[in-house]
């Protein structure tokens, strides 16, 4: 039997070599892909393990804190602290800390915004002349959102007199106008000067924004921001106000230091002294509470103020002084006067914040506390895009209980961007003297910390990470100082939970704080004990701890270990102040991505293995079936001489197995250098399994054709080994029609060729679509690093192998069709058909197979990619069309060798055989 098999392989080399080549390609692809998969698994698991866990494993929030969008998509919103002012009680914190598996539970209580103001001097002393009055106009403007918003603020004025001044005369309550100081024109003549309105419609009305500084060069006294004071002559000028809304948060210093190393992030001053309380200062009737504050060393706010000082004519200065308390006359003089610009100054938010930090090292008053509501979203017509809903803001939300300083209109110096579109409900809580004492709560900065030095500071889940968003088309959007705006800065001021209670006293800030005082904690970040990485045991510990916390407290519990930033498109409409409409790409957080990735990396490898094996099996079945059909006469003779069915079956299967073993050896010889070139581990058990694997594949694929061979009839020895196939009753009038008819004659064979090619196009479409959707990563990214199920070079090699095998199957189908129709082709030649027409006929048959396999595989691949990624991007149909084109081109190229073989068929010999 072996001698007969050897003779068959020697005299039928074409068929044997084609079968050997197909199995060898599959073996080499399988061996290389196995090594690539193992390398990919190790790399992915290593990177997931390194980034699986940062500061905490579980995030606990008040019930109902997540938005509807977060719940629907399994996300945690960027700026997840925004709008969450309390909601978790101290008893619930104690319960969380006693839950099984909890190692650290670090609370964060968001109290609200305070509104300190950086005071920056713009001197004019060098422009003064002795014994002369001087008048200056201060023009100011604000620029935000990368220059998209440019606002002109109200003009302010600097009045300087050589005469002595003092506090303004008293005025009756309700008087519409006020004066800023009293000037002594002579020993017998004095009057109020620098008149202004004493009320305004809102914090953004001109009267509330205009400042008047009245200075004297005699006796170094002047009316500044906080009354008449002694000053150095060099400081005469404008003292511009740069307001900063700063979010205050309370922490447990011990838990915070253990969780993210906050104590090691201190860059100046000191860390808290344990659970430090506020300091009580003052006497019995003037007691006040001073909270220790740790301030962020930098600010993410992007805002710029540009100032220009114009020196008005001396005549205008004299006329302004003589106007005394006549507001109408004084304002007319200010509006009419003009003069050259003598000074310019640009102050960025960073500049002003650095000044503010120095000022806040002294005790600072807290006139009020402001809170905002959560952000709400609505879905848009554009898939995957949401729109934030606008919230109305009370125009009187910038008042103060007592304002003898500033502009004197009853409003604090509100941030200029605060009048832009608001996306959060904005509420004010004014501080009033408490009974019994202490009467007031104040602040004092004891140190600064660098948010970038906190553990996990680069993550969207870090509460101290400054939010930003990429603008579609280029650029970024950052916080602009509007506390009710879309993007807001993270907590900038930290205090202890014990000291922070002073900001929640209902007798200080109103009864609206009752609920927050009862449940002051906004979130709790939990680290679970015994977690070492993304292994199943660690994940189970996290799950059990999260379930225990949820069951015992009833709070919202999210497992954040192994989460990943995921892009969310946000459509912002044009704002009231002129920021153009834009689509933002934000980095929210998808929960549980690490587990998804570890599972998906295995699924991807199995899928590619299956596709390669499927195409190889289809090719082998087709090739072996063709061998059985072409040797029906020979098998019939063997049946005539007494070969039983069992021996015929063994004969055919042994031949296929021998070809499979040789193909495995050839595939191994190709895989070893290819793996070395790609840096993939293909040695060891992979190399050892190549030959037996190829043999087993050949045996499995050859079983059905071998069974058909075992049923060979003795009469087949006298019948021609030609398939008649199906016939058609319709006339054929074109080459394309004849090609279609030829493919339908043997439908099973054509289906095998279409299926083989379609599998390769399917794999290519899915791979290209995933690459287009996720830039090469199937599931996205884990913790900001590209460690997902990435589409690698070896994956494309595997897909290329399936395409090659599909093309070989097409070539095999076409070649077998020609063999079966050799007499027909000889007849066509004899009747005058030219070689060019016959070649076109074969190519048309290849195109037919290519269209069916390419388009079918592309559509299935596009559907699979859509189902897998959950989205259909504009590029995915394009790559599907490109993959279909590759399939059609492969089929056309595969038709050329059979067309070339057609030329070598001798017409006379074929007719004689017929």
JSON list of N, CA and C in Angstrom, two decimals, residues 151-189:
[
{"chain": "A", "resi": 151, "resn": "UNK", "atom": "N", "xyz": [-14.15, 89.42, 27.42]},
{"chain": "A", "resi": 151, "resn": "UNK", "atom": "CA", "xyz": [-15.14, 90.27, 28.07]},
{"chain": "A", "resi": 151, "resn": "UNK", "atom": "C", "xyz": [-14.51, 91.57, 28.55]},
{"chain": "A", "resi": 152, "resn": "UNK", "atom": "N", "xyz": [-15.18, 92.66, 28.30]},
{"chain": "A", "resi": 152, "resn": "UNK", "atom": "CA", "xyz": [-14.76, 93.95, 28.83]},
{"chain": "A", "resi": 152, "resn": "UNK", "atom": "C", "xyz": [-15.46, 94.17, 30.17]},
{"chain": "A", "resi": 153, "resn": "UNK", "atom": "N", "xyz": [-14.71, 94.42, 31.20]},
{"chain": "A", "resi": 153, "resn": "UNK", "atom": "CA", "xyz": [-15.26, 94.68, 32.53]},
{"chain": "A", "resi": 153, "resn": "UNK", "atom": "C", "xyz": [-15.56, 96.17, 32.66]},
{"chain": "A", "resi": 154, "resn": "UNK", "atom": "N", "xyz": [-16.27, 96.52, 33.72]},
{"chain": "A", "resi": 154, "resn": "UNK", "atom": "CA", "xyz": [-16.57, 97.93, 33.96]},
{"chain": "A", "resi": 154, "resn": "UNK", "atom": "C", "xyz": [-15.28, 98.71, 34.25]},
{"chain": "A", "resi": 155, "resn": "UNK", "atom": "N", "xyz": [-15.23, 99.94, 33.78]},
{"chain": "A", "resi": 155, "resn": "UNK", "atom": "CA", "xyz": [-14.06, 100.79, 34.06]},
{"chain": "A", "resi": 155, "resn": "UNK", "atom": "C", "xyz": [-14.05, 101.20, 35.52]},
{"chain": "A", "resi": 156, "resn": "UNK", "atom": "N", "xyz": [-12.85, 101.24, 36.09]},
{"chain": "A", "resi": 156, "resn": "UNK", "atom": "CA", "xyz": [-12.66, 101.73, 37.45]},
{"chain": "A", "resi": 156, "resn": "UNK", "atom": "C", "xyz": [-11.73, 102.94, 37.40]},
{"chain": "A", "resi": 157, "resn": "UNK", "atom": "N", "xyz": [-11.64, 103.67, 38.52]},
{"chain": "A", "resi": 157, "resn": "UNK", "atom": "CA", "xyz": [-10.90, 104.93, 38.50]},
{"chain": "A", "resi": 157, "resn": "UNK", "atom": "C", "xyz": [-10.05, 105.08, 39.75]},
{"chain": "A", "resi": 158, "resn": "UNK", "atom": "N", "xyz": [-8.94, 105.81, 39.56]},
{"chain": "A", "resi": 158, "resn": "UNK", "atom": "CA", "xyz": [-8.01, 106.12, 40.65]},
{"chain": "A", "resi": 158, "resn": "UNK", "atom": "C", "xyz": [-7.95, 107.65, 40.76]},
{"chain": "A", "resi": 159, "resn": "UNK", "atom": "N", "xyz": [-8.29, 108.14, 41.94]},
{"chain": "A", "resi": 159, "resn": "UNK", "atom": "CA", "xyz": [-8.25, 109.59, 42.18]},
{"chain": "A", "resi": 159, "resn": "UNK", "atom": "C", "xyz": [-7.18, 109.85, 43.24]},
{"chain": "A", "resi": 160, "resn": "UNK", "atom": "N", "xyz": [-6.26, 110.74, 42.93]},
{"chain": "A", "resi": 160, "resn": "UNK", "atom": "CA", "xyz": [-5.17, 111.08, 43.85]},
{"chain": "A", "resi": 160, "resn": "UNK", "atom": "C", "xyz": [-5.20, 112.58, 44.10]},
{"chain": "A", "resi": 161, "resn": "UNK", "atom": "N", "xyz": [-5.18, 112.98, 45.37]},
{"chain": "A", "resi": 161, "resn": "UNK", "atom": "CA", "xyz": [-5.21, 114.39, 45.74]},
{"chain": "A", "resi": 161, "resn": "UNK", "atom": "C", "xyz": [-4.04, 114.70, 46.67]},
{"chain": "A", "resi": 162, "resn": "UNK", "atom": "N", "xyz": [-3.52, 115.94, 46.59]},
{"chain": "A", "resi": 162, "resn": "UNK", "atom": "CA", "xyz": [-2.46, 116.32, 47.55]},
{"chain": "A", "resi": 162, "resn": "UNK", "atom": "C", "xyz": [-3.04, 116.66, 48.92]},
{"chain": "A", "resi": 163, "resn": "UNK", "atom": "N", "xyz": [-4.37, 116.79, 49.00]},
{"chain": "A", "resi": 163, "resn": "UNK", "atom": "CA", "xyz": [-5.00, 117.14, 50.28]},
{"chain": "A", "resi": 163, "resn": "UNK", "atom": "C", "xyz": [-5.17, 115.90, 51.16]},
{"chain": "A", "resi": 164, "resn": "UNK", "atom": "N", "xyz": [-5.36, 116.18, 52.42]},
{"chain": "A", "resi": 164, "resn": "UNK", "atom": "CA", "xyz": [-5.57, 115.10, 53.38]},
{"chain": "A", "resi": 164, "resn": "UNK", "atom": "C", "xyz": [-6.99, 114.57, 53.23]},
{"chain": "A", "resi": 165, "resn": "UNK", "atom": "N", "xyz": [-7.16, 113.27, 53.39]},
{"chain": "A", "resi": 165, "resn": "UNK", "atom": "CA", "xyz": [-8.49, 112.66, 53.34]},
{"chain": "A", "resi": 165, "resn": "UNK", "atom": "C", "xyz": [-8.70, 111.80, 54.57]},
{"chain": "A", "resi": 166, "resn": "UNK", "atom": "N", "xyz": [-9.97, 111.48, 54.81]},
{"chain": "A", "resi": 166, "resn": "UNK", "atom": "CA", "xyz": [-10.32, 110.60, 55.91]},
{"chain": "A", "resi": 166, "resn": "UNK", "atom": "C", "xyz": [-11.58, 109.84, 55.52]},
{"chain": "A", "resi": 167, "resn": "UNK", "atom": "N", "xyz": [-12.15, 109.11, 56.47]},
{"chain": "A", "resi": 167, "resn": "UNK", "atom": "CA", "xyz": [-13.33, 108.29, 56.18]},
{"chain": "A", "resi": 167, "resn": "UNK", "atom": "C", "xyz": [-14.47, 109.15, 55.67]},
{"chain": "A", "resi": 168, "resn": "UNK", "atom": "N", "xyz": [-15.37, 108.57, 54.88]},
{"chain": "A", "resi": 168, "resn": "UNK", "atom": "CA", "xyz": [-16.49, 109.35, 54.33]},
{"chain": "A", "resi": 168, "resn": "UNK", "atom": "C", "xyz": [-17.48, 109.73, 55.42]},
{"chain": "A", "resi": 169, "resn": "UNK", "atom": "N", "xyz": [-18.27, 110.76, 55.18]},
{"chain": "A", "resi": 169, "resn": "UNK", "atom": "CA", "xyz": [-19.29, 111.14, 56.17]},
{"chain": "A", "resi": 169, "resn": "UNK", "atom": "C", "xyz": [-20.37, 110.07, 56.25]},
{"chain": "A", "resi": 170, "resn": "UNK", "atom": "N", "xyz": [-21.04, 109.98, 57.38]},
{"chain": "A", "resi": 170, "resn": "UNK", "atom": "CA", "xyz": [-22.10, 108.98, 57.50]},
{"chain": "A", "resi": 170, "resn": "UNK", "atom": "C", "xyz": [-23.25, 109.29, 56.56]},
{"chain": "A", "resi": 171, "resn": "UNK", "atom": "N", "xyz": [-23.95, 108.23, 56.15]},
{"chain": "A", "resi": 171, "resn": "UNK", "atom": "CA", "xyz": [-25.09, 108.41, 55.26]},
{"chain": "A", "resi": 171, "resn": "UNK", "atom": "C", "xyz": [-26.27, 107.63, 55.80]},
{"chain": "A", "resi": 172, "resn": "UNK", "atom": "N", "xyz": [-27.44, 108.08, 55.44]},
{"chain": "A", "resi": 172, "resn": "UNK", "atom": "CA", "xyz": [-28.67, 107.43, 55.89]},
{"chain": "A", "resi": 172, "resn": "UNK", "atom": "C", "xyz": [-28.87, 106.11, 55.14]},
{"chain": "A", "resi": 173, "resn": "UNK", "atom": "N", "xyz": [-29.43, 105.12, 55.83]},
{"chain": "A", "resi": 173, "resn": "UNK", "atom": "CA", "xyz": [-29.70, 103.84, 55.22]},
{"chain": "A", "resi": 173, "resn": "UNK", "atom": "C", "xyz": [-30.70, 104.02, 54.07]},
{"chain": "A", "resi": 174, "resn": "UNK", "atom": "N", "xyz": [-30.43, 103.40, 52.92]},
{"chain": "A", "resi": 174, "resn": "UNK", "atom": "CA", "xyz": [-31.30, 103.51, 51.76]},
{"chain": "A", "resi": 174, "resn": "UNK", "atom": "C", "xyz": [-30.93, 104.63, 50.82]},
{"chain": "A", "resi": 175, "resn": "UNK", "atom": "N", "xyz": [-29.92, 105.46, 51.19]},
{"chain": "A", "resi": 175, "resn": "UNK", "atom": "CA", "xyz": [-29.48, 106.51, 50.29]},
{"chain": "A", "resi": 175, "resn": "UNK", "atom": "C", "xyz": [-28.94, 105.89, 49.01]},
{"chain": "A", "resi": 176, "resn": "UNK", "atom": "N", "xyz": [-29.36, 106.35, 47.83]},
{"chain": "A", "resi": 176, "resn": "UNK", "atom": "CA", "xyz": [-28.95, 105.69, 46.57]},
{"chain": "A", "resi": 176, "resn": "UNK", "atom": "C", "xyz": [-27.48, 105.89, 46.23]},
{"chain": "A", "resi": 177, "resn": "UNK", "atom": "N", "xyz": [-26.87, 106.94, 46.78]},
{"chain": "A", "resi": 177, "resn": "UNK", "atom": "CA", "xyz": [-25.47, 107.22, 46.47]},
{"chain": "A", "resi": 177, "resn": "UNK", "atom": "C", "xyz": [-24.65, 107.24, 47.75]},
{"chain": "A", "resi": 178, "resn": "UNK", "atom": "N", "xyz": [-23.35, 107.08, 47.57]},
{"chain": "A", "resi": 178, "resn": "UNK", "atom": "CA", "xyz": [-22.41, 107.12, 48.68]},
{"chain": "A", "resi": 178, "resn": "UNK", "atom": "C", "xyz": [-21.12, 107.74, 48.21]},
{"chain": "A", "resi": 179, "resn": "UNK", "atom": "N", "xyz": [-20.33, 108.25, 49.14]},
{"chain": "A", "resi": 179, "resn": "UNK", "atom": "CA", "xyz": [-18.99, 108.77, 48.82]},
{"chain": "A", "resi": 179, "resn": "UNK", "atom": "C", "xyz": [-17.97, 107.85, 49.44]},
{"chain": "A", "resi": 180, "resn": "UNK", "atom": "N", "xyz": [-16.79, 107.82, 48.82]},
{"chain": "A", "resi": 180, "resn": "UNK", "atom": "CA", "xyz": [-15.76, 106.87, 49.25]},
{"chain": "A", "resi": 180, "resn": "UNK", "atom": "C", "xyz": [-14.84, 107.44, 50.32]},
{"chain": "A", "resi": 181, "resn": "UNK", "atom": "N", "xyz": [-14.74, 108.80, 50.43]},
{"chain": "A", "resi": 181, "resn": "UNK", "atom": "CA", "xyz": [-13.86, 109.41, 51.42]},
{"chain": "A", "resi": 181, "resn": "UNK", "atom": "C", "xyz": [-14.27, 110.87, 51.62]},
{"chain": "A", "resi": 182, "resn": "UNK", "atom": "N", "xyz": [-13.64, 111.51, 52.58]},
{"chain": "A", "resi": 182, "resn": "UNK", "atom": "CA", "xyz": [-13.81, 112.95, 52.82]},
{"chain": "A", "resi": 182, "resn": "UNK", "atom": "C", "xyz": [-12.49, 113.64, 52.55]},
{"chain": "A", "resi": 183, "resn": "UNK", "atom": "N", "xyz": [-12.53, 114.66, 51.71]},
{"chain": "A", "resi": 183, "resn": "UNK", "atom": "CA", "xyz": [-11.30, 115.40, 51.39]},
{"chain": "A", "resi": 183, "resn": "UNK", "atom": "C", "xyz": [-11.34, 116.76, 52.08]},
{"chain": "A", "resi": 184, "resn": "UNK", "atom": "N", "xyz": [-10.19, 117.17, 52.66]},
{"chain": "A", "resi": 184, "resn": "UNK", "atom": "CA", "xyz": [-10.06, 118.48, 53.30]},
{"chain": "A", "resi": 184, "resn": "UNK", "atom": "C", "xyz": [-9.48, 119.44, 52.27]},
{"chain": "A", "resi": 185, "resn": "UNK", "atom": "N", "xyz": [-10.37, 120.23, 51.66]},
{"chain": "A", "resi": 185, "resn": "UNK", "atom": "CA", "xyz": [-9.92, 121.19, 50.66]},
{"chain": "A", "resi": 185, "resn": "UNK", "atom": "C", "xyz": [-9.19, 122.36, 51.32]},
{"chain": "A", "resi": 186, "resn": "UNK", "atom": "N", "xyz": [-9.60, 122.71, 52.54]},
{"chain": "A", "resi": 186, "resn": "UNK", "atom": "CA", "xyz": [-8.92, 123.72, 53.37]},
{"chain": "A", "resi": 186, "resn": "UNK", "atom": "C", "xyz": [-9.31, 123.46, 54.81]},
{"chain": "A", "resi": 187, "resn": "UNK", "atom": "N", "xyz": [-8.76, 124.23, 55.69]},
{"chain": "A", "resi": 187, "resn": "UNK", "atom": "CA", "xyz": [-9.08, 124.01, 57.10]},
{"chain": "A", "resi": 187, "resn": "UNK", "atom": "C", "xyz": [-10.55, 124.25, 57.40]},
{"chain": "A", "resi": 188, "resn": "UNK", "atom": "N", "xyz": [-11.22, 125.01, 56.52]},
{"chain": "A", "resi": 188, "resn": "UNK", "atom": "CA", "xyz": [-12.61, 125.32, 56.75]},
{"chain": "A", "resi": 188, "resn": "UNK", "atom": "C", "xyz": [-13.55, 124.60, 55.79]},
{"chain": "A", "resi": 189, "resn": "UNK", "atom": "N", "xyz": [-12.98, 123.92, 54.78]},
{"chain": "A", "resi": 189, "resn": "UNK", "atom": "CA", "xyz": [-13.81, 123.31, 53.75]},
{"chain": "A", "resi": 189, "resn": "UNK", "atom": "C", "xyz": [-13.44, 121.85, 53.57]}
]
